[in-house]
Amino acid sequence: MTGSAPVNSAKNDTIGAIKAGPGGFAPGLGAVRNPGDKIFRAILAAAAASIPLLAFAILAMLFVSSLPVLNQTGIYFFVRKEWDPVAQQFGALAFAYGTLMTSLIALLVAAPAGVGIALAITEFSPLKAREWAAWIVETLAAVPSVIFGLWGLFVLAPFLHQYVDPLLMRVPGKPFFAGPDTGLSLFTAGMVVAIMILPTVMAVCREVFNAVPNSLRESALALGSTRWEAVRLAVLAPSMPGIIGAVILAMGRALGETMAVTMVIGNAPQIVSNLLGPADSLASAIANQFTEATSDMHLSALTALGFLLFGITMVLNIVARLLVWAVARRMQHVAVK
């Protein structure tokens, strides 16, 4: 009987340590008894709760300010493309189309380029050149958006108009690349935004690739894989949730980009299949017209555009987060098998 006491004591200590967790004390016990811990815990809970409350407050403010135009037009405000402040006719469809198309073009260009640059830096560049190459690309993130807009207006738009757009107009599929064009178009806006979000995609993907253990690369090479096969199987496959997360962050900036898009999109609220034609976006319409709005209905319509932009951003982020969760869960199942 005396010999079993130390065994039971050690067993109880082990169970207590497991319940306590890595910090050495059980959650909910010492923290509750100590008044200082209670205060600290309340502060952290309030800080965490303030984020969704702030988002809800912004959404509520936008909705309340949008009620005048929504009461007049109803849900048709979101599906009408007419926008005539003089005649008090307001519709958000053309602006939503411009926002989504600009972001789509930007993601189609920046996502593959950002992943490729991140792979080149982490997997194929010399060790001494990796930090410098990453720093050069990430420096673009510090450039103000208005500078990108000026560069797009005076450099990129004339270049695309003179050299690129004529080639695109010769490509089969006229509805998407049809003339005439002035250089200020959906395509130009998408290219400018693509350059702006490229550092975001590259930086996040680079950190994700660096987090992959070298043992995975060495295992793939030891099994006879080529360098590209090792990168594809041991780096890209485990990093897929992180790559999707990088695209999510880039998409958030692309949807809300204002000044650069305003300067190069053409500011014509219309729905056209021609990507070389002028269009408008939700953010640029608000920036252009908010200071010039003279009627309460016009102000309410612009606020409703902000409400729609907020809603689109939230929905796309929720869908993207669910996609990341699904991909991560699927890869966990594959790893277990």
CSV table of C-alpha atoms in Angstrom, one decimal:
chain,number,residue,atom,x,y,z
A,1,MET,CA,0.0,0.0,0.0
A,2,THR,CA,2.8,2.4,0.8
A,3,GLY,CA,4.4,1.7,-2.6
A,4,SER,CA,1.3,2.7,-4.5
A,5,ALA,CA,1.1,6.2,-2.9
A,6,PRO,CA,4.0,7.7,-4.8
A,7,VAL,CA,2.6,6.1,-8.0
A,8,ASN,CA,-0.8,7.7,-7.5
A,9,SER,CA,0.8,11.0,-6.5
A,10,ALA,CA,2.8,11.0,-9.7
A,11,LYS,CA,-0.3,10.0,-11.7
A,12,ASN,CA,-2.3,12.9,-10.2
A,13,ASP,CA,0.5,15.3,-10.9
A,14,THR,CA,0.7,14.2,-14.5
A,15,ILE,CA,-3.1,14.5,-15.0
A,16,GLY,CA,-3.0,18.0,-13.4
A,17,ALA,CA,-0.1,19.1,-15.7
A,18,ILE,CA,-2.1,17.8,-18.7
A,19,LYS,CA,-5.2,19.7,-17.7
A,20,ALA,CA,-3.2,22.8,-16.9
A,21,GLY,CA,-1.7,23.1,-20.3
A,22,PRO,CA,1.6,24.4,-21.5
A,23,GLY,CA,1.4,27.5,-19.2
A,24,GLY,CA,1.5,25.4,-16.1
A,25,PHE,CA,-1.8,26.5,-14.6
A,26,ALA,CA,-5.3,25.3,-15.4
A,27,PRO,CA,-7.4,27.7,-17.4
A,28,GLY,CA,-10.3,29.1,-15.5
A,29,LEU,CA,-8.8,28.4,-12.0
A,30,GLY,CA,-5.9,30.7,-11.2
A,31,ALA,CA,-7.1,33.3,-13.7
A,32,VAL,CA,-10.4,33.6,-12.0
A,33,ARG,CA,-9.1,33.8,-8.5
A,34,ASN,CA,-6.6,36.6,-9.2
A,35,PRO,CA,-8.3,40.0,-9.6
A,36,GLY,CA,-5.5,41.2,-11.9
A,37,ASP,CA,-6.1,38.3,-14.2
A,38,LYS,CA,-9.8,39.0,-14.2
A,39,ILE,CA,-9.2,42.6,-15.3
A,40,PHE,CA,-6.7,41.6,-18.0
A,41,ARG,CA,-9.1,38.9,-19.2
A,42,ALA,CA,-11.9,41.4,-19.4
A,43,ILE,CA,-9.7,43.9,-21.4
A,44,LEU,CA,-8.7,41.2,-23.9
A,45,ALA,CA,-12.4,40.1,-24.2
A,46,ALA,CA,-13.5,43.7,-24.8
A,47,ALA,CA,-10.7,44.3,-27.4
A,48,ALA,CA,-11.7,41.1,-29.2
A,49,ALA,CA,-15.4,42.0,-29.1
A,50,SER,CA,-14.8,45.5,-30.4
A,51,ILE,CA,-13.8,44.3,-33.9
A,52,PRO,CA,-17.1,42.7,-34.8
A,53,LEU,CA,-19.0,45.5,-33.0
A,54,LEU,CA,-17.1,48.1,-35.1
A,55,ALA,CA,-17.9,46.2,-38.3
A,56,PHE,CA,-21.5,46.0,-37.3
A,57,ALA,CA,-21.6,49.7,-36.4
A,58,ILE,CA,-20.1,50.7,-39.8
A,59,LEU,CA,-22.6,48.4,-41.6
A,60,ALA,CA,-25.5,49.9,-39.6
A,61,MET,CA,-24.4,53.5,-40.3
A,62,LEU,CA,-24.2,52.8,-44.0
A,63,PHE,CA,-27.6,51.1,-44.0
A,64,VAL,CA,-29.4,53.9,-42.1
A,65,SER,CA,-27.8,56.5,-44.4
A,66,SER,CA,-28.9,54.5,-47.5
A,67,LEU,CA,-32.6,54.2,-46.4
A,68,PRO,CA,-33.8,57.3,-48.4
A,69,VAL,CA,-32.8,55.9,-51.7
A,70,LEU,CA,-33.6,52.3,-50.8
A,71,ASN,CA,-37.1,53.4,-49.7
A,72,GLN,CA,-37.6,55.1,-53.1
A,73,THR,CA,-36.1,52.4,-55.4
A,74,GLY,CA,-36.2,49.3,-53.2
A,75,ILE,CA,-34.0,46.4,-54.1
A,76,TYR,CA,-34.0,47.5,-57.7
A,77,PHE,CA,-31.2,50.0,-56.7
A,78,PHE,CA,-28.8,47.1,-56.7
A,79,VAL,CA,-29.8,45.7,-60.2
A,80,ARG,CA,-30.4,48.9,-62.1
A,81,LYS,CA,-27.5,50.3,-64.2
A,82,GLU,CA,-29.0,53.8,-64.8
A,83,TRP,CA,-27.2,56.6,-62.8
A,84,ASP,CA,-28.5,60.1,-63.4
A,85,PRO,CA,-28.3,62.4,-60.4
A,86,VAL,CA,-30.1,65.2,-62.3
A,87,ALA,CA,-33.1,63.0,-62.9
A,88,GLN,CA,-32.8,61.4,-59.5
A,89,GLN,CA,-32.3,58.0,-61.1
A,90,PHE,CA,-29.9,55.8,-59.3
A,91,GLY,CA,-28.6,52.3,-59.8
A,92,ALA,CA,-25.5,50.5,-58.6
A,93,LEU,CA,-25.1,47.6,-61.1
A,94,ALA,CA,-22.7,49.4,-63.4
A,95,PHE,CA,-20.4,50.4,-60.5
A,96,ALA,CA,-20.5,46.9,-59.1
A,97,TYR,CA,-19.7,45.4,-62.5
A,98,GLY,CA,-16.7,47.7,-62.8
A,99,THR,CA,-15.4,46.9,-59.3
A,100,LEU,CA,-15.7,43.1,-59.8
A,101,MET,CA,-14.2,43.1,-63.3
A,102,THR,CA,-11.2,45.3,-62.2
A,103,SER,CA,-10.5,43.1,-59.2
A,104,LEU,CA,-10.8,39.9,-61.4
A,105,ILE,CA,-8.4,41.2,-64.0
A,106,ALA,CA,-6.0,42.2,-61.2
A,107,LEU,CA,-6.2,38.8,-59.5
A,108,LEU,CA,-5.7,36.9,-62.7
A,109,VAL,CA,-2.5,38.8,-63.4
A,110,ALA,CA,-1.1,39.3,-59.8
A,111,ALA,CA,-1.9,35.9,-58.3
A,112,PRO,CA,0.2,33.7,-60.7
A,113,ALA,CA,2.9,36.4,-60.9
A,114,GLY,CA,3.1,36.7,-57.1
A,115,VAL,CA,3.3,33.0,-56.5
A,116,GLY,CA,5.9,32.7,-59.2
A,117,ILE,CA,8.1,35.4,-57.8
A,118,ALA,CA,7.8,34.0,-54.3
A,119,LEU,CA,8.9,30.6,-55.6
A,120,ALA,CA,11.8,32.1,-57.6
A,121,ILE,CA,13.0,33.9,-54.4
A,122,THR,CA,12.6,31.0,-52.0
A,123,GLU,CA,13.5,28.0,-54.1
A,124,PHE,CA,15.6,29.0,-57.1
A,125,SER,CA,17.5,32.2,-56.1
A,126,PRO,CA,21.0,32.3,-54.4
A,127,LEU,CA,20.8,32.6,-50.7
A,128,LYS,CA,22.5,36.0,-50.6
A,129,ALA,CA,20.1,37.4,-53.2
A,130,ARG,CA,16.8,36.3,-51.6
A,131,GLU,CA,16.5,39.0,-49.0
A,132,TRP,CA,17.4,41.8,-51.5
A,133,ALA,CA,15.0,40.5,-54.1
A,134,ALA,CA,12.1,40.3,-51.6
A,135,TRP,CA,12.9,43.8,-50.3
A,136,ILE,CA,12.8,45.2,-53.8
A,137,VAL,CA,9.4,43.7,-54.6
A,138,GLU,CA,7.9,44.5,-51.1
A,139,THR,CA,9.0,48.2,-51.6
A,140,LEU,CA,6.1,48.6,-54.0
A,141,ALA,CA,3.7,48.2,-51.1
A,142,ALA,CA,5.0,51.4,-49.6
A,143,VAL,CA,4.2,53.5,-52.7
A,144,PRO,CA,1.0,55.6,-52.2
A,145,SER,CA,-1.9,54.6,-54.4
A,146,VAL,CA,-2.1,58.1,-55.9
A,147,ILE,CA,1.4,57.7,-57.3
A,148,PHE,CA,0.4,54.4,-59.0
A,149,GLY,CA,-2.6,56.4,-60.4
A,150,LEU,CA,-0.3,59.1,-61.8
A,151,TRP,CA,2.0,56.5,-63.2
A,152,GLY,CA,-0.9,54.6,-64.8
A,153,LEU,CA,-2.3,57.8,-66.3
A,154,PHE,CA,0.9,59.2,-67.8
A,155,VAL,CA,2.9,56.0,-68.5
A,156,LEU,CA,0.9,52.8,-68.5
A,157,ALA,CA,-2.2,54.0,-70.2
A,158,PRO,CA,-0.4,55.6,-73.2
A,159,PHE,CA,1.9,52.5,-73.5
A,160,LEU,CA,-1.1,50.1,-73.5
A,161,HIS,CA,-3.0,52.3,-75.9
A,162,GLN,CA,-0.1,52.5,-78.4
A,163,TYR,CA,1.4,49.0,-78.2
A,164,VAL,CA,-0.7,46.5,-76.3
A,165,ASP,CA,-4.4,47.3,-77.1
A,166,PRO,CA,-3.9,47.1,-80.9
A,167,LEU,CA,-2.5,43.6,-80.5
A,168,LEU,CA,-5.4,42.6,-78.2
A,169,MET,CA,-7.9,43.9,-80.7
A,170,ARG,CA,-6.5,41.4,-83.2
A,171,VAL,CA,-7.1,38.5,-80.9
A,172,PRO,CA,-10.2,36.4,-81.7
A,173,GLY,CA,-13.0,37.2,-79.3
A,174,LYS,CA,-14.1,40.7,-80.3
A,175,PRO,CA,-16.6,41.3,-77.4
A,176,PHE,CA,-13.7,41.4,-74.9
A,177,PHE,CA,-11.1,43.4,-76.9
A,178,ALA,CA,-12.9,45.7,-79.3
A,179,GLY,CA,-12.0,49.2,-80.4
A,180,PRO,CA,-11.8,52.1,-80.3
A,181,ASP,CA,-9.9,52.6,-77.1
A,182,THR,CA,-8.3,55.6,-75.3
A,183,GLY,CA,-6.1,53.7,-72.9
A,184,LEU,CA,-8.4,54.6,-70.0
A,185,SER,CA,-10.3,51.4,-69.5
A,186,LEU,CA,-11.2,48.4,-67.4
A,187,PHE,CA,-8.1,46.6,-68.6
A,188,THR,CA,-5.8,49.5,-67.7
A,189,ALA,CA,-7.3,49.8,-64.2
A,190,GLY,CA,-7.0,46.1,-63.7
A,191,MET,CA,-3.3,46.2,-64.7
A,192,VAL,CA,-2.6,49.1,-62.3
A,193,VAL,CA,-4.3,47.3,-59.4
A,194,ALA,CA,-2.5,44.1,-60.3
A,195,ILE,CA,0.9,45.9,-59.8
A,196,MET,CA,-0.4,47.3,-56.5
A,197,ILE,CA,-1.5,44.0,-55.0
A,198,LEU,CA,1.5,42.0,-56.3
A,199,PRO,CA,3.7,42.7,-53.2
A,200,THR,CA,0.9,41.4,-51.0
A,201,VAL,CA,0.6,38.1,-52.8
A,202,MET,CA,4.4,37.7,-53.0
A,203,ALA,CA,5.1,38.6,-49.4
A,204,VAL,CA,2.5,36.2,-47.9
A,205,CYS,CA,3.4,33.4,-50.3
A,206,ARG,CA,7.1,33.8,-49.5
A,207,GLU,CA,6.5,33.5,-45.8
A,208,VAL,CA,4.3,30.4,-46.4
A,209,PHE,CA,7.0,28.8,-48.6
A,210,ASN,CA,9.7,29.5,-46.0
A,211,ALA,CA,7.6,27.8,-43.3
A,212,VAL,CA,7.6,24.5,-45.2
A,213,PRO,CA,10.1,22.2,-43.6
A,214,ASN,CA,13.2,21.4,-45.7
A,215,SER,CA,12.7,17.7,-44.8
A,216,LEU,CA,9.7,17.6,-47.3
A,217,ARG,CA,11.9,18.9,-50.1
A,218,GLU,CA,14.7,16.5,-49.3
A,219,SER,CA,12.3,13.6,-49.1
A,220,ALA,CA,10.9,14.4,-52.5
A,221,LEU,CA,14.3,14.7,-54.1
A,222,ALA,CA,15.5,11.5,-52.4
A,223,LEU,CA,12.6,9.6,-54.0
A,224,GLY,CA,13.8,10.7,-57.4
A,225,SER,CA,11.7,13.8,-58.1
A,226,THR,CA,13.0,16.5,-60.3
A,227,ARG,CA,13.5,20.0,-58.9
A,228,TRP,CA,10.2,21.2,-60.2
A,229,GLU,CA,8.4,18.0,-59.1
A,230,ALA,CA,9.8,18.5,-55.6
A,231,VAL,CA,8.6,22.1,-55.5
A,232,ARG,CA,5.2,21.1,-56.8
A,233,LEU,CA,4.7,18.2,-54.4
A,234,ALA,CA,6.6,19.3,-51.3
A,235,VAL,CA,6.1,23.1,-51.4
A,236,LEU,CA,3.1,24.1,-53.4
A,237,ALA,CA,0.7,21.4,-52.2
A,238,PRO,CA,1.2,22.0,-48.5
A,239,SER,CA,1.2,25.7,-49.0
A,240,MET,CA,-2.2,25.8,-50.8
A,241,PRO,CA,-4.2,27.3,-47.8
A,242,GLY,CA,-1.6,30.0,-47.4
A,243,ILE,CA,-1.7,30.8,-51.1
A,244,ILE,CA,-5.5,31.2,-51.0
A,245,GLY,CA,-5.0,33.4,-47.9
A,246,ALA,CA,-2.6,35.6,-49.9
A,247,VAL,CA,-5.2,35.9,-52.7
A,248,ILE,CA,-7.8,36.8,-50.1
A,249,LEU,CA,-5.7,39.7,-48.7
A,250,ALA,CA,-4.9,40.9,-52.3
A,251,MET,CA,-8.6,40.7,-53.2
A,252,GLY,CA,-9.5,42.9,-50.2
A,253,ARG,CA,-7.2,45.7,-51.4
A,254,ALA,CA,-8.3,45.3,-55.1
A,255,LEU,CA,-12.0,45.7,-54.2
A,256,GLY,CA,-11.5,48.9,-52.2
A,257,GLU,CA,-8.8,50.6,-54.3
A,258,THR,CA,-9.9,54.1,-55.1
A,259,MET,CA,-7.5,56.8,-56.3
A,260,ALA,CA,-5.5,54.7,-58.7
A,261,VAL,CA,-8.6,53.2,-60.3
A,262,THR,CA,-10.3,56.6,-60.5
A,263,MET,CA,-7.5,58.0,-62.6
A,264,VAL,CA,-7.3,55.3,-65.2
A,265,ILE,CA,-10.7,53.5,-65.4
A,266,GLY,CA,-12.4,56.2,-67.5
A,267,ASN,CA,-15.3,57.0,-65.0
A,268,ALA,CA,-18.1,56.0,-67.3
A,269,PRO,CA,-20.9,54.1,-65.4
A,270,GLN,CA,-21.7,51.4,-68.0
A,271,ILE,CA,-21.8,47.7,-68.4
A,272,VAL,CA,-19.8,46.6,-71.4
A,273,SER,CA,-18.1,43.4,-72.4
A,274,ASN,CA,-15.3,45.3,-74.0
A,275,LEU,CA,-12.5,45.4,-71.5
A,276,LEU,CA,-10.8,48.2,-73.5
A,277,GLY,CA,-13.7,50.5,-72.9
A,278,PRO,CA,-14.2,53.0,-70.0
A,279,ALA,CA,-16.1,52.0,-66.9
A,280,ASP,CA,-16.5,53.0,-63.3
A,281,SER,CA,-16.2,51.4,-59.9
A,282,LEU,CA,-18.0,51.7,-56.5
A,283,ALA,CA,-15.0,53.3,-54.8
A,284,SER,CA,-14.2,55.7,-57.6
A,285,ALA,CA,-17.8,56.8,-57.9
A,286,ILE,CA,-18.0,57.7,-54.2
A,287,ALA,CA,-14.6,59.6,-54.4
A,288,ASN,CA,-15.6,61.5,-57.5
A,289,GLN,CA,-19.2,62.5,-56.6
A,290,PHE,CA,-19.4,62.8,-52.8
A,291,THR,CA,-18.1,66.4,-52.6
A,292,GLU,CA,-20.3,67.4,-55.6
A,293,ALA,CA,-23.6,65.8,-54.3
A,294,THR,CA,-26.1,68.6,-53.8
A,295,SER,CA,-29.2,66.6,-52.9
A,296,ASP,CA,-30.0,64.3,-50.0
A,297,MET,CA,-31.0,61.6,-52.4
A,298,HIS,CA,-27.7,61.8,-54.2
A,299,LEU,CA,-25.8,61.5,-50.9
A,300,SER,CA,-28.0,58.6,-49.9
A,301,ALA,CA,-27.3,56.8,-53.2
A,302,LEU,CA,-23.5,57.3,-52.7
A,303,THR,CA,-23.8,55.9,-49.2
A,304,ALA,CA,-25.7,53.0,-50.6
A,305,LEU,CA,-22.8,52.3,-53.0
A,306,GLY,CA,-20.5,52.2,-49.9
A,307,PHE,CA,-23.0,49.8,-48.3
A,308,LEU,CA,-22.9,47.6,-51.3
A,309,LEU,CA,-19.1,47.6,-51.5
A,310,PHE,CA,-18.9,46.7,-47.8
A,311,GLY,CA,-21.3,43.8,-48.4
A,312,ILE,CA,-19.5,42.5,-51.4
A,313,THR,CA,-16.2,42.6,-49.5
A,314,MET,CA,-17.7,40.8,-46.5
A,315,VAL,CA,-19.4,38.1,-48.7
A,316,LEU,CA,-16.3,37.4,-50.8
A,317,ASN,CA,-14.1,37.2,-47.7
A,318,ILE,CA,-16.5,34.8,-46.0
A,319,VAL,CA,-16.6,32.6,-49.1
A,320,ALA,CA,-12.8,32.7,-49.4
A,321,ARG,CA,-12.4,31.8,-45.7
A,322,LEU,CA,-14.7,28.8,-46.1
A,323,LEU,CA,-12.6,27.8,-49.1
A,324,VAL,CA,-9.4,28.0,-47.1
A,325,TRP,CA,-11.0,26.0,-44.3
A,326,ALA,CA,-12.1,23.3,-46.8
A,327,VAL,CA,-8.7,23.1,-48.5
A,328,ALA,CA,-6.9,22.9,-45.2
A,329,ARG,CA,-9.2,20.2,-43.9
A,330,ARG,CA,-8.8,18.2,-47.1
A,331,MET,CA,-5.0,18.4,-46.8
A,332,GLN,CA,-5.1,17.3,-43.2
A,333,HIS,CA,-7.1,14.2,-44.2
A,334,VAL,CA,-4.5,13.5,-47.0
A,335,ALA,CA,-1.7,13.9,-44.5
A,336,VAL,CA,-3.3,11.5,-42.0
A,337,LYS,CA,-3.8,8.9,-44.8
